[in-house]
Amino acid sequence: MAQDSANTPTSLLSIKRKQLLSLDTQKKALESEAEAIVSELTALPPGGGQPIGIDTPLVDNEGFPRADIDVYRARSLRKRFHEIQTDHKELSKKIDRGLLEISALTKNEQPSTPRNASTAATICNGDNVIDAAEIQARLAPKPKPKFDAKTGKWVVKNWDGSVSGVENGEMRSFDDLNAPSPAVASAMTLGDSSNQPDDVNDGGGSGNIHGGTQQPLPQLPQPLEEEPTTPFALIDEVSPNSPAHEAGILVGDLLLRFGTITSENHREFRAIAELVPQAAAEKRSIPIAVRRQQNGCETAVVKVLSLRPRAWAGRGLLGCHIKPC
């Protein structure tokens, strides 16, 4: 009993760290989606004219809907942007509470070791590291987008000071668009190429949580000896350039297995909702099995695919929609 009691803080600390990594992944997904929305709202139309705008009127001087934009699209984007802001605040509060809980557990686990707030708030899970300084940088209010004369686009600032919305933006500084990013400048100053991050995270992409760590190889789907035969969900939407699209998922696929989740244990899709952010935080792929009707064939085939949840330019971590079948 004494040994079990001694192990309890360590087990709880591990659980809290995994929960915090999952929350951070969800928050980065929201940030990535918000940046994509801001980029679209502030982008200049190809034929010239004014951008849609984040909060500018959607009517002209005479009170009629603007004819140069898709008003319905503009309203949808703005509505989603406000939803993201609300969800982001809630996630930030949960992360703050989680940091305090981890700090308290860490101090209780090793009371004799002096720790400052930053060290106590460090979260580790394999190669993934989140420290308090990085989280505070992510939580800090972002400045308004600015126009980049070099690319002719409106850009936004990443949490690490680099530029989002343009190619190779991770190599540039938002504060000075003609200068390299702070991370790159620091590596150049040190003169050590090993300090240059291999994957500078843009606050919402699919890179490592902490720059410079090597990404694990994607896991290949492992077929079961006998795949389930009863579908429990229908894929009715797949967004272009999303993780689901890259995995080869098609509209009309019937979902037979999602990891170890089948028709017998999906719990009204709650099991999938729990697995996806955990897999995204751990940078691992999920093997899925779908039944697909081949064109011109009366019989369906079963395909095993590898789906890696991650933050991307759209909503969520998958980029597809499922419904019960």
CSV table of C-alpha atoms in Angstrom, one decimal:
chain,number,residue,atom,x,y,z
A,1,MET,CA,0.0,0.0,0.0
A,2,ALA,CA,2.8,2.4,0.8
A,3,GLN,CA,4.4,1.7,-2.6
A,4,ASP,CA,1.2,2.4,-4.4
A,5,SER,CA,0.7,5.6,-2.5
A,6,ALA,CA,4.2,6.7,-3.4
A,7,ASN,CA,3.6,6.1,-7.1
A,8,THR,CA,0.3,8.0,-7.2
A,9,PRO,CA,1.8,11.6,-7.7
A,10,THR,CA,4.0,10.3,-10.5
A,11,SER,CA,1.1,8.6,-12.3
A,12,LEU,CA,-1.1,11.7,-11.8
A,13,LEU,CA,1.7,13.9,-13.1
A,14,SER,CA,2.0,11.8,-16.3
A,15,ILE,CA,-1.7,12.0,-16.8
A,16,LYS,CA,-1.7,15.8,-16.4
A,17,ARG,CA,1.1,16.2,-18.9
A,18,LYS,CA,-0.7,14.1,-21.5
A,19,GLN,CA,-3.8,16.2,-20.9
A,20,LEU,CA,-1.9,19.4,-21.3
A,21,LEU,CA,-0.2,18.2,-24.5
A,22,SER,CA,-3.7,17.4,-25.9
A,23,LEU,CA,-5.0,20.8,-25.0
A,24,ASP,CA,-2.0,22.5,-26.6
A,25,THR,CA,-2.6,20.5,-29.8
A,26,GLN,CA,-6.2,21.6,-29.9
A,27,LYS,CA,-5.2,25.2,-29.3
A,28,LYS,CA,-2.6,25.1,-32.1
A,29,ALA,CA,-5.3,23.8,-34.4
A,30,LEU,CA,-7.5,26.7,-33.6
A,31,GLU,CA,-4.6,29.2,-34.1
A,32,SER,CA,-3.8,27.7,-37.5
A,33,GLU,CA,-7.5,27.9,-38.5
A,34,ALA,CA,-7.7,31.5,-37.3
A,35,GLU,CA,-4.6,32.5,-39.2
A,36,ALA,CA,-6.1,31.0,-42.4
A,37,ILE,CA,-9.3,32.9,-41.9
A,38,VAL,CA,-7.5,36.2,-41.2
A,39,SER,CA,-5.3,35.6,-44.3
A,40,GLU,CA,-8.5,35.1,-46.5
A,41,LEU,CA,-10.3,38.1,-45.0
A,42,THR,CA,-7.3,40.4,-45.5
A,43,ALA,CA,-6.1,39.1,-48.9
A,44,LEU,CA,-6.4,41.5,-51.8
A,45,PRO,CA,-8.7,40.2,-54.6
A,46,PRO,CA,-6.9,38.9,-57.7
A,47,GLY,CA,-8.6,41.5,-59.9
A,48,GLY,CA,-7.9,44.3,-57.5
A,49,GLY,CA,-10.2,46.1,-55.1
A,50,GLN,CA,-10.6,46.0,-51.3
A,51,PRO,CA,-10.3,42.8,-49.2
A,52,ILE,CA,-13.3,41.4,-47.3
A,53,GLY,CA,-11.9,42.8,-44.1
A,54,ILE,CA,-12.2,41.4,-40.5
A,55,ASP,CA,-14.7,44.0,-39.2
A,56,THR,CA,-15.4,46.3,-42.1
A,57,PRO,CA,-19.0,46.8,-43.3
A,58,LEU,CA,-20.4,44.3,-45.7
A,59,VAL,CA,-22.6,46.9,-47.4
A,60,ASP,CA,-21.8,49.7,-49.7
A,61,ASN,CA,-22.4,53.4,-49.2
A,62,GLU,CA,-26.0,53.0,-50.3
A,63,GLY,CA,-26.7,50.2,-47.8
A,64,PHE,CA,-26.7,47.3,-50.4
A,65,PRO,CA,-24.6,44.2,-49.9
A,66,ARG,CA,-21.2,44.6,-51.4
A,67,ALA,CA,-21.1,43.3,-55.0
A,68,ASP,CA,-17.3,42.7,-55.0
A,69,ILE,CA,-17.3,39.9,-52.3
A,70,ASP,CA,-19.2,36.8,-51.4
A,71,VAL,CA,-21.2,38.2,-48.5
A,72,TYR,CA,-22.3,34.8,-47.2
A,73,ARG,CA,-18.8,33.5,-47.2
A,74,ALA,CA,-17.6,36.7,-45.4
A,75,ARG,CA,-20.3,36.2,-42.7
A,76,SER,CA,-19.4,32.6,-42.2
A,77,LEU,CA,-15.7,33.3,-41.9
A,78,ARG,CA,-16.3,36.1,-39.4
A,79,LYS,CA,-18.7,33.9,-37.3
A,80,ARG,CA,-16.2,31.1,-37.2
A,81,PHE,CA,-13.4,33.5,-36.3
A,82,HIS,CA,-15.4,34.7,-33.2
A,83,GLU,CA,-16.1,31.1,-32.3
A,84,ILE,CA,-12.4,30.4,-32.4
A,85,GLN,CA,-11.6,33.4,-30.2
A,86,THR,CA,-14.0,32.1,-27.6
A,87,ASP,CA,-12.8,28.5,-27.7
A,88,HIS,CA,-9.1,29.7,-27.6
A,89,LYS,CA,-9.8,31.7,-24.4
A,90,GLU,CA,-11.3,28.6,-22.8
A,91,LEU,CA,-8.4,26.4,-23.8
A,92,SER,CA,-5.9,29.0,-22.5
A,93,LYS,CA,-7.6,29.0,-19.1
A,94,LYS,CA,-7.5,25.2,-19.0
A,95,ILE,CA,-3.8,25.2,-19.9
A,96,ASP,CA,-3.1,27.8,-17.2
A,97,ARG,CA,-4.8,25.7,-14.6
A,98,GLY,CA,-2.9,22.6,-15.9
A,99,LEU,CA,0.4,24.4,-15.5
A,100,LEU,CA,-0.4,25.3,-12.0
A,101,GLU,CA,-1.4,21.7,-11.2
A,102,ILE,CA,1.7,20.3,-12.8
A,103,SER,CA,3.9,22.8,-10.9
A,104,ALA,CA,2.3,21.8,-7.6
A,105,LEU,CA,2.7,18.1,-8.3
A,106,THR,CA,6.3,18.5,-9.4
A,107,LYS,CA,7.1,20.4,-6.2
A,108,ASN,CA,5.4,17.7,-4.1
A,109,GLU,CA,7.3,15.0,-5.9
A,110,GLN,CA,10.7,16.5,-5.3
A,111,PRO,CA,10.4,19.1,-2.4
A,112,SER,CA,14.2,19.2,-1.8
A,113,THR,CA,15.0,20.3,-5.4
A,114,PRO,CA,14.8,24.1,-5.9
A,115,ARG,CA,12.7,25.0,-9.0
A,116,ASN,CA,11.6,28.3,-10.5
A,117,ALA,CA,8.2,28.8,-12.1
A,118,SER,CA,9.5,28.2,-15.6
A,119,THR,CA,11.2,24.9,-14.7
A,120,ALA,CA,8.3,23.6,-12.7
A,121,ALA,CA,5.9,24.3,-15.6
A,122,THR,CA,7.9,22.3,-18.1
A,123,ILE,CA,5.9,19.5,-19.7
A,124,CYS,CA,7.7,16.6,-21.3
A,125,ASN,CA,6.5,13.7,-23.3
A,126,GLY,CA,9.2,11.8,-25.2
A,127,ASP,CA,10.8,14.3,-27.6
A,128,ASN,CA,8.0,16.9,-27.2
A,129,VAL,CA,8.7,19.7,-24.8
A,130,ILE,CA,6.5,22.7,-23.8
A,131,ASP,CA,7.8,25.2,-21.3
A,132,ALA,CA,6.0,28.1,-19.6
A,133,ALA,CA,7.8,30.7,-21.8
A,134,GLU,CA,6.6,29.2,-25.0
A,135,ILE,CA,3.0,28.8,-23.7
A,136,GLN,CA,3.0,32.4,-22.5
A,137,ALA,CA,4.2,33.4,-26.0
A,138,ARG,CA,1.4,31.5,-27.6
A,139,LEU,CA,-1.2,33.1,-25.2
A,140,ALA,CA,0.1,36.6,-25.8
A,141,PRO,CA,-2.2,38.8,-27.9
A,142,LYS,CA,-1.1,38.9,-31.6
A,143,PRO,CA,-0.6,42.2,-33.4
A,144,LYS,CA,-2.8,43.1,-36.4
A,145,PRO,CA,-1.8,41.7,-39.8
A,146,LYS,CA,0.6,43.8,-41.9
A,147,PHE,CA,1.1,44.0,-45.6
A,148,ASP,CA,4.2,42.3,-46.9
A,149,ALA,CA,5.5,44.3,-49.9
A,150,LYS,CA,7.9,41.4,-50.8
A,151,THR,CA,5.1,38.9,-51.5
A,152,GLY,CA,2.1,41.3,-52.0
A,153,LYS,CA,0.2,39.5,-49.2
A,154,TRP,CA,-1.1,40.3,-45.8
A,155,VAL,CA,0.7,38.3,-43.1
A,156,VAL,CA,0.3,37.5,-39.4
A,157,LYS,CA,2.8,37.0,-36.6
A,158,ASN,CA,3.6,33.5,-35.3
A,159,TRP,CA,4.1,32.9,-31.6
A,160,ASP,CA,7.9,32.7,-32.1
A,161,GLY,CA,8.1,36.0,-34.0
A,162,SER,CA,8.2,34.6,-37.5
A,163,VAL,CA,5.8,35.2,-40.3
A,164,SER,CA,2.7,33.1,-41.2
A,165,GLY,CA,0.9,33.2,-44.4
A,166,VAL,CA,3.8,33.2,-46.9
A,167,GLU,CA,6.3,30.6,-48.2
A,168,ASN,CA,9.4,30.4,-46.0
A,169,GLY,CA,7.8,32.7,-43.4
A,170,GLU,CA,9.5,30.7,-40.6
A,171,MET,CA,12.8,32.2,-41.8
A,172,ARG,CA,11.6,35.8,-41.6
A,173,SER,CA,10.8,38.2,-38.7
A,174,PHE,CA,7.3,39.7,-38.5
A,175,ASP,CA,8.6,42.8,-36.7
A,176,ASP,CA,11.1,43.5,-39.4
A,177,LEU,CA,10.0,41.7,-42.7
A,178,ASN,CA,13.5,42.3,-44.1
A,179,ALA,CA,15.2,40.5,-41.3
A,180,PRO,CA,15.4,36.7,-40.5
A,181,SER,CA,13.2,35.3,-37.8
A,182,PRO,CA,14.4,35.5,-34.1
A,183,ALA,CA,15.1,31.7,-34.0
A,184,VAL,CA,17.2,31.8,-37.2
A,185,ALA,CA,19.0,35.0,-36.2
A,186,SER,CA,19.9,33.3,-32.8
A,187,ALA,CA,21.3,30.3,-34.5
A,188,MET,CA,23.3,32.5,-36.9
A,189,THR,CA,24.7,34.5,-34.0
A,190,LEU,CA,25.8,31.4,-32.2
A,191,GLY,CA,27.4,30.1,-35.3
A,192,ASP,CA,26.2,26.6,-34.6
A,193,SER,CA,24.1,25.0,-37.3
A,194,SER,CA,22.9,22.4,-34.8
A,195,ASN,CA,21.0,25.1,-32.9
A,196,GLN,CA,18.9,26.0,-36.0
A,197,PRO,CA,15.5,24.5,-35.6
A,198,ASP,CA,14.7,21.7,-38.1
A,199,ASP,CA,11.0,22.4,-37.8
A,200,VAL,CA,10.1,25.9,-36.7
A,201,ASN,CA,6.5,25.7,-35.5
A,202,ASP,CA,4.1,28.4,-36.8
A,203,GLY,CA,1.8,28.1,-33.8
A,204,GLY,CA,-0.7,26.0,-35.7
A,205,GLY,CA,1.1,23.7,-38.1
A,206,SER,CA,1.9,20.1,-38.0
A,207,GLY,CA,5.5,20.5,-36.7
A,208,ASN,CA,7.0,19.5,-33.4
A,209,ILE,CA,5.9,21.4,-30.3
A,210,HIS,CA,9.4,22.4,-29.6
A,211,GLY,CA,11.7,23.4,-32.6
A,212,GLY,CA,14.7,21.3,-33.3
A,213,THR,CA,13.4,17.9,-32.3
A,214,GLN,CA,13.3,15.2,-34.9
A,215,GLN,CA,9.9,14.2,-36.1
A,216,PRO,CA,9.1,10.5,-35.6
A,217,LEU,CA,8.5,8.4,-38.6
A,218,PRO,CA,4.8,8.0,-39.4
A,219,GLN,CA,3.3,4.7,-38.3
A,220,LEU,CA,2.1,2.5,-41.1
A,221,PRO,CA,-1.3,1.0,-40.9
A,222,GLN,CA,-1.4,-2.4,-39.4
A,223,PRO,CA,-4.1,-4.6,-40.9
A,224,LEU,CA,-5.8,-7.0,-38.5
A,225,GLU,CA,-6.0,-10.6,-39.2
A,226,GLU,CA,-9.7,-10.0,-39.9
A,227,GLU,CA,-11.0,-6.5,-40.3
A,228,PRO,CA,-14.5,-5.7,-38.8
A,229,THR,CA,-17.3,-6.1,-41.3
A,230,THR,CA,-19.9,-3.8,-39.7
A,231,PRO,CA,-19.5,-0.1,-40.6
A,232,PHE,CA,-20.4,2.5,-37.9
A,233,ALA,CA,-19.9,5.8,-39.7
A,234,LEU,CA,-20.1,7.3,-43.2
A,235,ILE,CA,-17.6,9.9,-44.5
A,236,ASP,CA,-19.8,12.5,-46.0
A,237,GLU,CA,-17.2,15.4,-46.4
A,238,VAL,CA,-13.5,15.6,-47.0
A,239,SER,CA,-11.7,18.9,-47.2
A,240,PRO,CA,-9.0,19.5,-49.8
A,241,ASN,CA,-5.4,19.4,-48.5
A,242,SER,CA,-6.5,18.1,-45.1
A,243,PRO,CA,-5.0,15.2,-43.2
A,244,ALA,CA,-8.0,13.1,-44.3
A,245,HIS,CA,-7.5,14.0,-47.9
A,246,GLU,CA,-3.8,13.2,-47.7
A,247,ALA,CA,-4.5,9.9,-46.1
A,248,GLY,CA,-6.7,8.9,-49.2
A,249,ILE,CA,-10.1,9.0,-47.5
A,250,LEU,CA,-12.9,9.6,-49.9
A,251,VAL,CA,-16.5,10.8,-49.6
A,252,GLY,CA,-18.7,7.8,-49.4
A,253,ASP,CA,-16.2,5.6,-47.5
A,254,LEU,CA,-17.8,3.5,-44.7
A,255,LEU,CA,-15.7,3.5,-41.6
A,256,LEU,CA,-15.1,-0.1,-40.3
A,257,ARG,CA,-12.3,0.7,-37.8
A,258,PHE,CA,-10.6,3.8,-36.4
A,259,GLY,CA,-7.5,2.6,-34.6
A,260,THR,CA,-9.0,0.0,-32.2
A,261,ILE,CA,-12.4,1.7,-32.3
A,262,THR,CA,-15.2,-0.3,-34.0
A,263,SER,CA,-19.0,-0.4,-34.1
A,264,GLU,CA,-18.9,-2.1,-30.8
A,265,ASN,CA,-17.0,0.4,-28.7
A,266,HIS,CA,-17.2,3.9,-30.4
A,267,ARG,CA,-19.6,5.2,-27.7
A,268,GLU,CA,-21.4,7.5,-30.1
A,269,PHE,CA,-18.1,8.7,-31.5
A,270,ARG,CA,-16.8,9.8,-28.1
A,271,ALA,CA,-14.0,7.4,-28.4
A,272,ILE,CA,-12.8,9.0,-31.6
A,273,ALA,CA,-13.1,12.4,-30.1
A,274,GLU,CA,-10.8,11.3,-27.3
A,275,LEU,CA,-8.3,9.5,-29.5
A,276,VAL,CA,-7.7,12.2,-32.2
A,277,PRO,CA,-6.1,15.0,-30.0
A,278,GLN,CA,-4.1,12.4,-28.2
A,279,ALA,CA,-2.6,11.0,-31.4
A,280,ALA,CA,-2.0,14.6,-32.7
A,281,ALA,CA,-0.1,15.5,-29.5
A,282,GLU,CA,2.0,12.3,-29.8
A,283,LYS,CA,2.7,12.9,-33.5
A,284,ARG,CA,1.5,9.4,-34.5
A,285,SER,CA,-0.7,8.0,-37.2
A,286,ILE,CA,-4.0,6.1,-36.7
A,287,PRO,CA,-4.6,3.0,-38.9
A,288,ILE,CA,-8.2,3.0,-40.2
A,289,ALA,CA,-10.2,0.6,-42.3
A,290,VAL,CA,-12.9,1.7,-44.7
A,291,ARG,CA,-15.2,-0.1,-47.1
A,292,ARG,CA,-15.3,1.5,-50.5
A,293,GLN,CA,-17.5,0.9,-53.5
A,294,GLN,CA,-15.3,0.8,-56.5
A,295,ASN,CA,-16.4,2.5,-59.7
A,296,GLY,CA,-18.1,0.1,-62.0
A,297,CYS,CA,-17.9,-2.7,-59.5
A,298,GLU,CA,-20.8,-4.3,-57.7
A,299,THR,CA,-18.6,-5.5,-54.8
A,300,ALA,CA,-16.9,-3.3,-52.3
A,301,VAL,CA,-13.3,-3.4,-51.2
A,302,VAL,CA,-11.8,-2.9,-47.8
A,303,LYS,CA,-8.8,-0.5,-47.6
A,304,VAL,CA,-6.5,0.1,-44.7
A,305,LEU,CA,-5.2,3.7,-44.5
A,306,SER,CA,-2.9,5.7,-42.3
A,307,LEU,CA,-4.4,8.9,-40.9
A,308,ARG,CA,-2.2,11.4,-39.0
A,309,PRO,CA,-4.3,14.0,-37.1
A,310,ARG,CA,-2.6,17.4,-37.1
A,311,ALA,CA,-3.3,21.1,-37.2
A,312,TRP,CA,-3.8,22.4,-40.7
A,313,ALA,CA,-5.3,25.5,-42.4
A,314,GLY,CA,-8.9,24.3,-41.9
A,315,ARG,CA,-11.1,23.3,-39.0
A,316,GLY,CA,-10.3,20.5,-36.6
A,317,LEU,CA,-7.5,18.0,-36.8
A,318,LEU,CA,-8.8,15.7,-39.5
A,319,GLY,CA,-10.5,17.7,-42.2
A,320,CYS,CA,-13.4,15.3,-42.7
A,321,HIS,CA,-16.9,14.9,-41.4
A,322,ILE,CA,-18.5,11.6,-40.4
A,323,LYS,CA,-22.1,10.7,-39.5
A,324,PRO,CA,-23.7,7.5,-38.3
A,325,CYS,CA,-24.7,5.1,-41.0
